[in-house]
Coordinates of C-alpha atoms in Angstrom, one line a residue:
M1 CA 0.0 0.0 -0.1
T2 CA 1.3 3.4 -0.8
D3 CA 0.2 6.7 0.0
L4 CA 0.1 8.1 -3.6
T5 CA 0.4 6.1 -6.8
I6 CA 1.4 7.9 -9.9
L7 CA 0.7 5.7 -13.3
Y8 CA 1.6 7.2 -16.7
G9 CA 1.2 6.4 -20.5
T10 CA 4.2 7.5 -22.6
Q11 CA 5.1 7.1 -26.0
T12 CA 8.3 9.3 -26.2
G13 CA 9.3 9.1 -22.6
N14 CA 8.0 12.9 -21.7
A15 CA 5.1 11.5 -19.6
E16 CA 7.4 9.0 -17.7
R17 CA 9.7 12.2 -16.8
L18 CA 6.8 14.0 -15.6
A19 CA 5.6 11.5 -13.5
L20 CA 8.8 11.1 -11.6
R21 CA 9.2 14.6 -11.2
I22 CA 5.8 14.7 -9.6
A23 CA 6.6 11.8 -7.5
R24 CA 9.6 13.6 -6.1
L25 CA 7.3 16.5 -5.3
A26 CA 5.1 14.3 -3.5
L27 CA 7.6 13.0 -1.3
C28 CA 8.8 16.6 -0.6
R29 CA 5.2 17.4 0.4
G30 CA 4.6 14.7 3.2
F31 CA 4.0 11.4 1.5
E32 CA 6.1 8.8 2.7
C33 CA 5.7 5.9 0.2
V34 CA 5.1 6.9 -3.3
S35 CA 4.8 4.4 -6.2
C36 CA 5.5 5.5 -10.1
L37 CA 4.8 2.8 -12.9
P38 CA 3.5 2.5 -16.1
A39 CA 0.0 2.3 -16.2
D40 CA -0.1 -1.1 -17.8
D41 CA 2.1 -2.4 -14.7
L42 CA -0.5 -2.2 -12.4
P43 CA -4.0 -4.0 -13.2
I44 CA -6.8 -1.8 -13.3
A45 CA -8.6 -3.8 -10.5
E46 CA -5.9 -2.7 -8.3
W47 CA -6.4 1.1 -9.0
P48 CA -9.1 1.9 -6.4
H49 CA -7.2 -0.2 -3.7
T50 CA -3.5 1.3 -3.6
G51 CA -4.0 3.0 -0.3
G52 CA -4.3 6.4 -1.7
P53 CA -5.3 8.5 -4.5
V54 CA -3.9 8.0 -8.1
V55 CA -2.4 10.4 -10.5
L56 CA -2.4 9.7 -14.2
I57 CA 0.0 11.2 -16.6
C58 CA -1.1 10.6 -20.4
S59 CA 0.2 11.4 -23.7
N60 CA -1.3 10.4 -27.1
A61 CA -0.1 7.9 -29.6
N62 CA -0.9 8.4 -33.3
Q63 CA -4.2 10.3 -33.7
G64 CA -5.5 10.3 -30.2
D65 CA -4.7 6.6 -29.5
A66 CA -3.4 5.1 -26.1
P67 CA 0.4 5.4 -25.8
N68 CA 2.8 2.4 -25.3
T69 CA 2.1 1.8 -21.3
F70 CA -1.4 2.7 -21.5
R71 CA -2.6 0.4 -24.1
R72 CA -3.8 -2.8 -22.2
S73 CA -5.1 -0.5 -19.3
W74 CA -7.1 1.4 -21.7
A75 CA -8.8 -1.7 -23.4
S76 CA -9.5 -3.0 -19.9
L77 CA -11.3 0.2 -19.0
L78 CA -13.5 0.2 -22.2
Q79 CA -14.5 -3.2 -21.2
P80 CA -18.4 -3.6 -20.3
T81 CA -17.4 -5.7 -17.3
A82 CA -15.3 -2.4 -15.9
A83 CA -18.6 -0.8 -15.1
G84 CA -18.4 0.4 -11.6
S85 CA -14.8 -0.8 -11.2
M86 CA -13.6 2.4 -10.1
E87 CA -15.7 3.1 -7.2
G88 CA -13.7 4.4 -4.2
L89 CA -11.0 5.7 -6.8
Q90 CA -9.8 9.1 -6.2
Y91 CA -8.1 10.2 -9.3
A92 CA -6.4 13.4 -10.8
V93 CA -5.4 13.3 -14.9
F94 CA -2.9 15.5 -16.6
G95 CA -2.5 15.3 -20.4
L96 CA 0.7 15.8 -22.4
G97 CA -0.3 17.2 -25.7
D98 CA 0.4 19.6 -28.7
S99 CA -2.4 21.7 -30.1
L100 CA -0.8 21.3 -33.6
Y101 CA -2.6 17.8 -33.5
L102 CA -6.3 17.8 -34.5
K103 CA -6.8 15.3 -31.6
F104 CA -5.1 17.4 -28.9
N105 CA -5.1 15.5 -25.5
H106 CA -7.8 13.2 -26.7
M107 CA -6.3 10.4 -24.6
A108 CA -6.3 12.5 -21.4
K109 CA -9.8 13.7 -21.9
M110 CA -11.2 10.2 -22.5
V111 CA -9.1 8.7 -19.4
H112 CA -10.6 11.3 -17.0
N113 CA -14.3 10.9 -18.3
R114 CA -14.1 7.3 -18.5
L115 CA -12.8 6.8 -14.8
R116 CA -15.7 9.1 -13.7
Q117 CA -18.1 7.0 -15.7
L118 CA -17.1 4.0 -14.0
G119 CA -17.6 5.2 -10.5
G120 CA -14.2 7.1 -9.7
T121 CA -14.1 10.6 -8.2
P122 CA -11.9 13.4 -9.7
I123 CA -9.8 15.4 -6.7
V124 CA -9.0 18.1 -9.4
M125 CA -10.2 19.1 -12.8
R126 CA -8.0 17.5 -15.5
G127 CA -5.3 19.3 -16.7
L128 CA -4.1 19.6 -20.5
G129 CA -0.5 20.5 -21.2
D130 CA 0.1 21.9 -24.6
E131 CA 3.4 21.7 -26.2
S132 CA 2.6 24.9 -28.2
D133 CA 2.1 27.2 -25.6
A134 CA 4.6 29.7 -24.9
T135 CA 6.3 27.9 -22.0
G136 CA 5.5 24.6 -23.1
V137 CA 3.4 22.4 -20.9
E138 CA 4.5 24.3 -17.9
E139 CA 1.7 26.9 -18.4
A140 CA -1.0 24.5 -17.7
L141 CA 1.2 22.3 -15.3
Q142 CA 1.9 24.8 -12.7
P143 CA -1.4 25.7 -11.9
W144 CA -2.9 22.1 -12.1
L145 CA 0.0 21.2 -9.5
A146 CA -1.1 24.0 -7.3
E147 CA -4.7 22.7 -7.1
L148 CA -3.5 18.7 -6.8
W149 CA -1.3 19.8 -3.6
K150 CA -3.9 21.7 -2.3
A151 CA -6.7 19.0 -2.7
L152 CA -4.2 16.2 -1.5
E153 CA -3.8 18.4 1.7
K154 CA -0.5 17.3 3.0
P155 CA 1.5 19.6 5.3
G156 CA 4.8 19.2 3.4
K157 CA 8.3 18.6 4.5
C158 CA 9.6 21.7 2.8
G159 CA 8.7 24.7 1.3
A160 CA 5.5 26.0 2.8
A161 CA 5.9 24.4 6.1
A162 CA 9.4 26.1 6.8
H163 CA 10.4 28.9 4.4
T164 CA 9.9 29.8 0.7
P165 CA 12.8 28.8 -1.2
A166 CA 14.7 31.4 -3.4
Y167 CA 13.8 28.9 -6.4
P168 CA 10.9 26.6 -6.8
Q169 CA 13.0 23.7 -7.0
E170 CA 15.8 24.3 -4.4
D171 CA 14.1 22.3 -1.7
L172 CA 13.2 19.2 -3.6
P173 CA 14.2 15.8 -2.3
F174 CA 17.4 14.9 -3.9
F175 CA 18.0 11.5 -4.4
P176 CA 18.9 8.8 -7.0
L177 CA 16.9 6.4 -8.5
F178 CA 19.3 3.7 -8.9
S179 CA 22.1 1.9 -7.0
I180 CA 25.2 1.2 -9.1
A181 CA 27.5 -1.7 -7.7
P182 CA 30.6 -3.4 -9.2
A183 CA 29.4 -6.7 -10.4
S184 CA 32.0 -8.4 -8.2
A185 CA 30.1 -7.3 -5.1
C186 CA 27.0 -8.8 -6.2
D187 CA 25.9 -12.4 -5.0
E188 CA 27.4 -15.5 -6.4
A189 CA 24.6 -16.1 -8.7
T190 CA 24.6 -12.5 -10.4
A191 CA 28.5 -13.0 -10.7
G192 CA 28.2 -16.1 -12.5
A193 CA 26.5 -14.6 -15.1
L194 CA 29.0 -12.1 -16.0
S195 CA 30.7 -14.3 -18.5
S196 CA 27.2 -14.9 -20.5
S197 CA 25.9 -11.3 -19.9
A198 CA 28.9 -9.2 -20.9
N199 CA 28.3 -9.5 -24.7
A200 CA 24.3 -10.9 -24.6
A201 CA 22.0 -9.3 -26.9
I202 CA 20.8 -5.8 -25.9
A203 CA 17.5 -6.2 -23.6
P204 CA 14.4 -4.2 -25.1
L205 CA 12.3 -2.0 -22.9
P206 CA 10.0 -4.3 -20.6
Y207 CA 6.8 -3.2 -22.5
F208 CA 8.1 -4.5 -25.9
A209 CA 10.0 -7.6 -24.8
D210 CA 7.7 -10.2 -26.5
S211 CA 7.7 -8.6 -29.6
V212 CA 11.2 -7.5 -30.6
F213 CA 13.2 -9.0 -33.4
S214 CA 16.0 -8.6 -35.7
C215 CA 16.5 -6.9 -39.1
E216 CA 19.2 -6.5 -41.4
V217 CA 19.6 -3.8 -43.8
V218 CA 19.7 -5.2 -47.4
A219 CA 19.8 -2.0 -49.3
N220 CA 20.3 1.7 -48.7
R221 CA 20.0 4.2 -51.3
R222 CA 19.5 8.0 -51.7
L223 CA 16.1 9.1 -53.0
T224 CA 16.9 13.0 -53.1
S225 CA 19.1 14.5 -55.6
A226 CA 22.7 15.5 -54.5
A227 CA 21.6 19.3 -54.9
C228 CA 18.7 18.7 -52.6
E229 CA 19.6 20.2 -49.1
Q230 CA 17.1 17.5 -47.7
V231 CA 18.8 13.9 -47.5
V232 CA 16.0 11.2 -47.7
H233 CA 17.1 7.6 -47.9
H234 CA 15.1 4.5 -48.9
L235 CA 16.2 1.3 -46.9
E236 CA 15.0 -2.2 -47.2
L237 CA 15.4 -4.5 -44.1
R238 CA 14.8 -8.1 -44.0
A239 CA 13.7 -9.9 -40.8
G240 CA 16.2 -12.8 -39.5
P241 CA 15.1 -16.3 -40.3
D242 CA 14.1 -17.0 -36.9
T243 CA 11.4 -14.4 -36.6
T244 CA 8.3 -15.5 -35.4
D245 CA 4.7 -13.7 -35.9
A246 CA 6.2 -10.5 -34.2
A247 CA 7.4 -9.5 -37.6
A248 CA 3.7 -9.4 -39.1
Y249 CA 2.5 -6.0 -40.2
D250 CA -0.2 -4.4 -42.2
V251 CA -0.7 -1.3 -44.0
G252 CA -0.3 2.0 -42.2
D253 CA 2.1 0.1 -39.0
A254 CA 5.2 1.7 -37.9
L255 CA 8.7 0.0 -37.2
G256 CA 10.3 0.9 -33.8
I257 CA 13.8 1.0 -34.0
Y258 CA 16.3 0.8 -31.1
C259 CA 19.4 2.7 -31.9
P260 CA 22.8 3.0 -30.1
N261 CA 24.4 6.0 -29.0
R262 CA 27.3 7.5 -30.8
E263 CA 30.6 6.2 -29.8
E264 CA 31.9 9.9 -29.3
L265 CA 29.0 10.7 -26.7
V266 CA 29.8 7.5 -24.8
E267 CA 33.6 8.0 -24.5
G268 CA 33.1 11.6 -23.7
L269 CA 31.0 10.8 -20.7
L270 CA 33.0 8.1 -19.5
R271 CA 36.1 10.7 -19.4
G272 CA 34.0 13.4 -18.1
L273 CA 33.0 11.1 -15.1
Q274 CA 36.2 9.6 -14.7
R275 CA 35.0 6.1 -15.2
D276 CA 36.2 3.2 -16.9
G277 CA 34.0 1.8 -19.7
A278 CA 34.9 -2.0 -19.2
E279 CA 34.0 -1.8 -15.5
M280 CA 31.6 -4.3 -14.9
V281 CA 28.4 -3.1 -12.8
V282 CA 25.0 -4.1 -11.6
V283 CA 22.4 -1.5 -11.5
T284 CA 19.2 -2.0 -9.1
P285 CA 16.3 0.3 -8.2
D286 CA 17.0 2.2 -4.9
A287 CA 13.8 2.5 -2.7
S288 CA 15.4 3.9 0.2
H289 CA 14.1 7.4 -0.2
G290 CA 10.3 6.7 -0.3
L291 CA 9.8 5.8 -3.9
V292 CA 9.1 2.2 -3.2
R293 CA 8.0 1.0 -6.8
Q294 CA 9.2 2.6 -10.0
P295 CA 9.3 1.6 -13.7
A296 CA 11.0 -1.6 -14.4
R297 CA 14.3 -1.0 -16.5
P298 CA 15.8 -3.6 -19.0
F299 CA 19.3 -3.4 -17.6
F300 CA 18.1 -4.0 -13.8
G301 CA 20.1 -6.8 -12.3
R302 CA 22.0 -7.8 -15.3
P303 CA 25.8 -7.7 -15.2
L304 CA 26.7 -5.0 -17.8
S305 CA 29.9 -2.9 -18.7
L306 CA 29.5 0.7 -18.3
R307 CA 30.2 1.1 -21.8
S308 CA 27.3 -1.0 -22.8
L309 CA 25.0 0.5 -20.2
L310 CA 25.5 4.0 -21.6
R311 CA 25.6 3.1 -25.3
H312 CA 22.3 1.1 -25.4
Y313 CA 20.1 2.3 -22.2
F314 CA 20.4 6.0 -21.9
D315 CA 19.6 8.6 -24.7
L316 CA 22.8 10.7 -24.0
D317 CA 22.0 13.0 -27.2
A318 CA 18.5 13.8 -25.8
V319 CA 18.0 17.7 -24.6
V320 CA 18.9 17.9 -21.1
S321 CA 16.0 18.2 -18.8
Q322 CA 15.2 21.0 -16.0
E323 CA 15.4 18.3 -13.6
F324 CA 19.0 17.4 -14.5
L325 CA 20.1 21.2 -14.2
W326 CA 18.4 21.1 -10.8
M327 CA 20.2 18.2 -9.9
L328 CA 23.4 20.1 -11.0
A329 CA 22.8 23.1 -9.0
H330 CA 22.7 20.7 -5.8
E331 CA 26.2 19.5 -6.7
V332 CA 27.6 23.1 -6.5
T333 CA 29.5 23.4 -3.0
G334 CA 30.9 26.3 -1.4
E335 CA 29.7 29.8 -0.6
D336 CA 32.4 32.0 -2.6
E337 CA 31.3 34.2 -5.4
G338 CA 31.9 32.0 -8.1
A339 CA 30.0 29.0 -6.4
V340 CA 27.0 31.2 -5.8
D341 CA 26.9 32.6 -9.4
V342 CA 26.8 29.0 -10.8
R343 CA 24.3 27.5 -8.2
E344 CA 21.9 30.4 -8.9
R345 CA 22.3 30.4 -12.8
L346 CA 21.5 26.6 -12.7
Y347 CA 18.6 27.1 -10.4
E348 CA 17.4 29.8 -12.9
L349 CA 17.8 27.3 -15.7
A350 CA 15.8 24.8 -13.8
D351 CA 12.9 27.1 -12.6
P352 CA 9.7 26.0 -14.4
S353 CA 8.3 29.6 -13.7
N354 CA 11.2 30.9 -15.6
V355 CA 11.2 28.3 -18.7
N356 CA 12.4 30.9 -21.2
D357 CA 15.8 30.8 -19.9
Y358 CA 15.8 27.1 -20.2
L359 CA 14.3 26.9 -23.6
Q360 CA 17.1 29.4 -24.9
Y361 CA 20.0 27.7 -23.2
A362 CA 18.9 23.7 -23.5
H363 CA 16.0 23.3 -26.0
R364 CA 16.6 25.9 -28.8
E365 CA 20.2 24.7 -28.9
K366 CA 19.5 20.9 -28.2
R367 CA 22.0 20.8 -25.7
N368 CA 22.7 17.2 -24.1
L369 CA 23.9 16.2 -20.7
C370 CA 27.5 15.7 -22.0
E371 CA 27.6 19.3 -23.3
V372 CA 26.0 20.5 -20.2
L373 CA 28.6 18.6 -18.0
H374 CA 31.3 20.1 -20.2
D375 CA 29.9 23.7 -19.7
F376 CA 29.9 23.0 -15.9
K377 CA 33.0 20.9 -15.7
D378 CA 33.8 21.7 -12.2
L379 CA 30.7 20.0 -11.0
H380 CA 31.2 16.4 -10.7
P381 CA 27.7 14.5 -9.9
S382 CA 27.7 10.7 -9.3
L383 CA 26.8 8.1 -12.0
E384 CA 23.9 7.3 -10.1
L385 CA 22.6 10.8 -10.3
V386 CA 23.5 11.4 -13.9
L387 CA 21.7 8.5 -15.1
S388 CA 18.6 9.1 -12.6
F389 CA 18.1 12.4 -14.5
A390 CA 19.0 11.0 -18.0
M391 CA 16.4 10.2 -20.5
P392 CA 16.2 6.4 -21.0
M393 CA 16.9 5.2 -24.6
L394 CA 13.6 4.8 -26.4
P395 CA 12.8 3.3 -29.9
R396 CA 12.2 5.6 -32.8
Y397 CA 9.2 5.1 -35.0
F398 CA 9.5 5.0 -38.9
S399 CA 6.3 4.2 -41.1
I400 CA 6.6 1.2 -43.0
A401 CA 6.8 1.9 -46.8
S402 CA 6.5 -1.7 -47.9
A403 CA 3.4 -3.7 -48.1
P404 CA 2.6 -7.5 -47.3
A405 CA 0.8 -8.2 -50.2
M406 CA 3.2 -7.0 -52.9
D407 CA 6.6 -7.3 -50.9
G408 CA 6.0 -10.6 -48.8
A409 CA 6.3 -11.3 -45.1
G410 CA 9.7 -10.1 -43.4
R411 CA 10.4 -7.4 -45.6
F412 CA 10.4 -3.7 -44.2
D413 CA 11.0 -0.5 -46.4
L414 CA 11.6 2.7 -44.6
C415 CA 11.7 6.2 -46.1
V416 CA 13.9 8.2 -43.6
G417 CA 14.8 11.8 -43.6
L418 CA 17.8 12.9 -42.3
L419 CA 17.5 15.2 -39.2
D420 CA 20.2 17.8 -39.8
W421 CA 20.1 21.5 -39.0
H422 CA 21.7 24.5 -37.2
T423 CA 20.7 26.0 -34.0
P424 CA 20.4 29.5 -33.6
L425 CA 24.1 29.9 -32.2
K426 CA 24.8 27.8 -35.5
R427 CA 25.7 24.5 -33.8
H428 CA 25.3 21.7 -36.1
R429 CA 23.1 19.1 -35.0
T430 CA 21.7 15.6 -36.5
G431 CA 19.0 13.3 -35.4
L432 CA 20.5 10.4 -33.5
C433 CA 18.7 7.5 -35.2
S434 CA 18.1 9.1 -38.5
S435 CA 21.6 9.6 -39.2
Y436 CA 22.4 6.1 -37.9
L437 CA 19.8 4.6 -40.5
V438 CA 21.1 6.9 -43.3
G439 CA 24.6 5.8 -42.6
A440 CA 23.9 2.2 -42.2
S441 CA 25.9 -0.4 -44.5
P442 CA 24.0 -3.5 -45.8
G443 CA 24.4 -6.2 -43.2
T444 CA 23.9 -3.8 -40.4
R445 CA 21.6 -5.6 -37.8
L446 CA 18.8 -3.6 -35.8
K447 CA 16.6 -4.4 -33.1
C448 CA 13.1 -3.8 -34.2
F449 CA 9.3 -4.2 -33.3
V450 CA 6.1 -3.5 -35.3
W451 CA 4.0 -0.7 -34.0
Q452 CA 0.3 -0.7 -34.8
G453 CA -0.2 2.7 -37.0
S454 CA -3.3 4.7 -37.5
L455 CA -4.0 3.9 -41.1
A456 CA -6.2 1.1 -42.3
L457 CA -7.1 -0.2 -45.7
P458 CA -10.7 -0.8 -46.4
A459 CA -11.8 -4.5 -46.4
T460 CA -13.3 -4.2 -50.0
P461 CA -11.9 -2.0 -53.2
T462 CA -12.6 1.6 -52.5
P463 CA -12.0 4.9 -54.3
L464 CA -8.6 6.1 -52.6
L465 CA -7.7 9.9 -52.2
C466 CA -4.0 9.8 -50.8
I467 CA -2.5 13.1 -49.7
A468 CA 1.3 13.3 -48.7
T469 CA 4.0 15.3 -48.1
G470 CA 7.7 14.8 -47.8
T471 CA 8.4 11.6 -46.3
G472 CA 4.8 11.4 -45.2
V473 CA 4.6 9.5 -48.6
A474 CA 6.2 6.3 -46.9
P475 CA 2.7 5.0 -45.5
I476 CA 1.2 6.0 -48.7
R477 CA 3.5 4.0 -50.4
S478 CA 2.4 0.9 -48.2
V479 CA -1.2 1.9 -49.1
L480 CA -0.6 1.7 -52.8
R481 CA 1.7 -1.2 -53.0
Q482 CA -0.8 -3.0 -51.0
V483 CA -3.6 -2.2 -53.6
A484 CA -1.1 -3.2 -56.6
G485 CA -0.6 -6.5 -54.8
L486 CA -4.3 -7.0 -54.4
S487 CA -5.0 -5.7 -58.2
T488 CA -6.7 -9.1 -59.2
Q489 CA -9.3 -8.8 -56.1
G490 CA -11.0 -5.7 -57.7
W491 CA -8.6 -3.0 -56.7
D492 CA -7.7 -2.6 -60.5
D493 CA -10.8 -1.0 -60.9
V494 CA -11.4 1.7 -58.7
P495 CA -10.1 5.3 -58.8
V496 CA -6.8 5.8 -56.8
V497 CA -5.3 9.6 -56.7
L498 CA -2.3 10.6 -54.9
V499 CA -1.7 14.1 -54.2
F500 CA 2.0 14.6 -53.5
G501 CA 3.7 17.9 -52.1
C502 CA 7.6 18.4 -52.2
R503 CA 9.8 21.4 -52.9
R504 CA 11.2 20.8 -56.4
E505 CA 10.4 18.3 -58.9
A506 CA 14.0 17.8 -59.9
E507 CA 15.5 17.1 -56.3
D508 CA 12.7 15.6 -53.7
Y509 CA 9.9 14.1 -55.8
L510 CA 10.1 11.0 -54.1
Y511 CA 9.2 7.5 -55.7
R512 CA 8.1 9.3 -59.0
E513 CA 9.5 6.6 -61.0
E514 CA 7.9 3.9 -59.2
W515 CA 4.3 5.4 -59.6
A516 CA 4.8 5.3 -63.2
T517 CA 6.2 1.9 -63.2
L518 CA 3.2 0.4 -61.2
K519 CA 0.6 2.0 -63.5
E520 CA 2.4 0.8 -66.7
M521 CA 2.8 -2.9 -65.5
G522 CA -1.2 -2.9 -64.9
A523 CA -0.7 -3.3 -60.9
L524 CA -2.1 0.3 -60.5
P525 CA -3.9 1.2 -63.6
T526 CA -6.3 3.7 -62.4
L527 CA -3.4 5.6 -60.5
R528 CA -3.5 9.3 -61.0
V529 CA -0.7 11.5 -59.4
I530 CA -1.0 15.3 -58.9
P531 CA 2.2 16.9 -57.6
A532 CA 2.6 20.0 -55.9
F533 CA 6.0 21.8 -55.9
S534 CA 6.3 24.6 -53.5
R535 CA 9.8 26.0 -54.7
D536 CA 9.7 25.6 -58.4
T537 CA 8.0 28.9 -59.0
D538 CA 7.5 32.2 -57.4
K539 CA 4.1 31.4 -56.1
K540 CA 4.4 28.6 -53.5
V541 CA 1.9 25.7 -54.5
Y542 CA 1.0 23.2 -51.7
V543 CA -1.2 20.1 -51.7
Q544 CA -4.3 22.2 -50.5
H545 CA -3.9 24.3 -53.3
K546 CA -4.4 21.3 -55.7
L547 CA -7.0 20.1 -54.0
G548 CA -8.6 23.2 -54.3
Q549 CA -7.8 23.2 -58.2
H550 CA -9.3 19.9 -58.5
A551 CA -12.4 20.4 -56.4
R552 CA -14.8 18.2 -58.5
L553 CA -12.5 15.3 -58.4
T554 CA -11.8 15.9 -54.9
S555 CA -15.4 16.2 -54.1
S556 CA -15.9 12.6 -55.5
F557 CA -14.3 11.1 -52.4
L558 CA -16.1 12.9 -49.7
Q559 CA -19.7 12.3 -50.9
P560 CA -21.9 10.5 -48.2
E561 CA -23.0 7.2 -49.1
G562 CA -25.9 6.8 -51.4
A563 CA -25.1 10.1 -53.1
G564 CA -24.8 8.2 -56.5
V565 CA -21.0 7.8 -56.3
P566 CA -19.0 5.0 -54.4
P567 CA -17.9 6.5 -50.9
G568 CA -14.3 7.0 -51.1
V569 CA -11.4 7.0 -48.2
V570 CA -9.1 10.0 -47.7
Y571 CA -5.6 9.5 -46.5
V572 CA -3.7 12.7 -44.9
C573 CA 0.2 12.0 -44.0
G574 CA 2.9 14.2 -43.3
N575 CA 4.2 16.7 -40.6
A576 CA 1.6 18.1 -38.2
K577 CA 2.7 21.5 -38.1
Q578 CA 0.3 23.1 -40.5
M579 CA -0.3 20.9 -43.5
P580 CA -2.9 18.6 -41.9
K581 CA -5.3 21.8 -40.8
D582 CA -4.5 23.4 -44.1
V583 CA -5.9 20.3 -46.0
Q584 CA -8.8 19.9 -43.8
H585 CA -9.7 23.5 -44.1
T586 CA -9.9 22.9 -48.0
L587 CA -11.8 19.9 -47.9
E588 CA -14.3 21.5 -45.7
Q589 CA -14.7 24.5 -48.3
I590 CA -15.1 21.6 -51.0
V591 CA -17.8 19.7 -48.8
E592 CA -19.6 23.0 -48.3
A593 CA -19.8 23.9 -51.8
T594 CA -20.5 20.3 -53.4
V595 CA -22.4 18.1 -50.7
A596 CA -26.0 18.8 -51.1
E597 CA -26.7 18.0 -47.6
V598 CA -24.3 20.5 -46.3
Q599 CA -25.6 24.2 -45.6
D600 CA -22.7 26.0 -43.7
E601 CA -19.3 26.0 -42.4
A602 CA -20.2 24.0 -39.2
G603 CA -21.9 21.2 -41.3
A604 CA -19.0 20.9 -43.5
A605 CA -16.7 20.6 -40.3
A606 CA -19.2 18.1 -38.9
H607 CA -19.5 16.1 -42.4
I608 CA -15.5 15.7 -42.3
R609 CA -15.9 14.4 -38.6
A610 CA -18.4 12.0 -39.6
L611 CA -16.2 10.5 -42.2
G612 CA -13.4 10.2 -39.8
R613 CA -15.6 8.2 -37.2
V614 CA -16.3 5.7 -40.1
G615 CA -12.5 5.4 -41.2
R616 CA -13.2 7.4 -44.4
Y617 CA -10.9 10.2 -43.3
Q618 CA -7.6 9.0 -41.9
I619 CA -4.5 10.9 -40.6
D620 CA -0.9 10.0 -40.0
S621 CA 1.0 13.0 -38.8
W622 CA 3.8 13.9 -36.4
S623 CA 5.8 17.0 -35.2
A624 CA 9.6 17.1 -36.3

């Protein structure tokens, strides 16, 4: 039994990081025993019986779906047998989202409402964090936390009970999550596993343990021209012969890939911490500070070299968090002017109410923990503390661009755009996994798993309108190749239109030759491709402009059933920043002008929402 249980649903690690931060705050506020776990690690039947309130931190996956560590829990909550199962539960929900997405914080809203339907009692109103706010999620988080602590009515060990700290995080409990011991100091059974574990396969995260398989890079070629500033590669992967059903996938799915850290980051951190990378250690959870249950880690209890631990299990290239900077502030000793200045600077950067300084120093410059430790090289935190406040290494997701019907089982094609840019201070940065994949030679082996995506192909031949920009063409390629592979089953007789947007026809018109080949060989005889090039003329032309220019054609895919034309399906794939909203606005204008049953703007928006509910309007978008 615990005083407070914090459960989280995370896709990229942000919800986990916030959950652990709230756990530390709770310990400061007087809670003596706190649990912080992935939601799926605690059966929902136990939620009302933990011994105290339950706080849920939830992000979104795909277009408002349950994230990785909340999928089983959400499915259980939706079961008819769950009626009344949350009676006695006191709960609070905070969502992590981005209003760039059409289904902003959808899961948090649904979870809050569903728990109340099942008999639970909210102790505060739900909170909805927005990454697009001026100060990010902190803008909604800070007032929500204030209400939460007021509702929980704990006297507190620090802060209000004694004094108001100079900085909001100054008095937070300061402890590591892990104990790291030399492997030689462990028990005989653990020590006996050294020889077999030192070079063992890298363990995946616990919630993917049953579905991970190996893939080998078979081919890797550049798709964009040498003149194009955007580097995009096509990769073909093959699953190993020992692969089980875990490698089965469908149209619209994504491939999760585990990527190691760059060698220079690992070796640089080892030098900075003055540790030997060959040293064998065993990491275990540290519950001595009141965090009695924490997320399981794939490295717990496994003898590993420090080099392997750092290379595979912690994201050394991730942007350093405010919590990491706060930890460093506690490492400053002395009261001389220099020490005071450094301590105050770190507290300023770590202050959630002063997030602009943090954004300027860390986020906009993409500073990782290795660079921060170099900036403050007179500080020497322990390895336990560094890893406790580091981001865990999480998989990266890439839409699968191949199709089972045409390419067979065990083949995975990817369309990978290299993340490569300069920060405001002209520091060169590249994406960890995208650079790894773009540079991968044939024969490179990867640890992968299949992630169920948000797109689905109709069960029967149906007219398709596919709208994609840039590497958003990857899931569309999967759709089109699946249709081509099923051409003898009636798909060769329905209209298929691709509206594709890129910068220049000669530089980044991805898969142009393939569309022509599929049509000429008779696999996609009805395919029509309408390109939109935004940089080839003085006037920028985007996909929404092409949809408007071909309004009658576009309208044919948007008509209600029974309107005299076969009901179509519309796919929208690409960057979430602006394109999906612009496309939807154009589609609504076309609907208002051409659908007889629609009378005004509100009716057009409702019509598009109705298409979405029945699977006729599907979106796969992401933020870079």
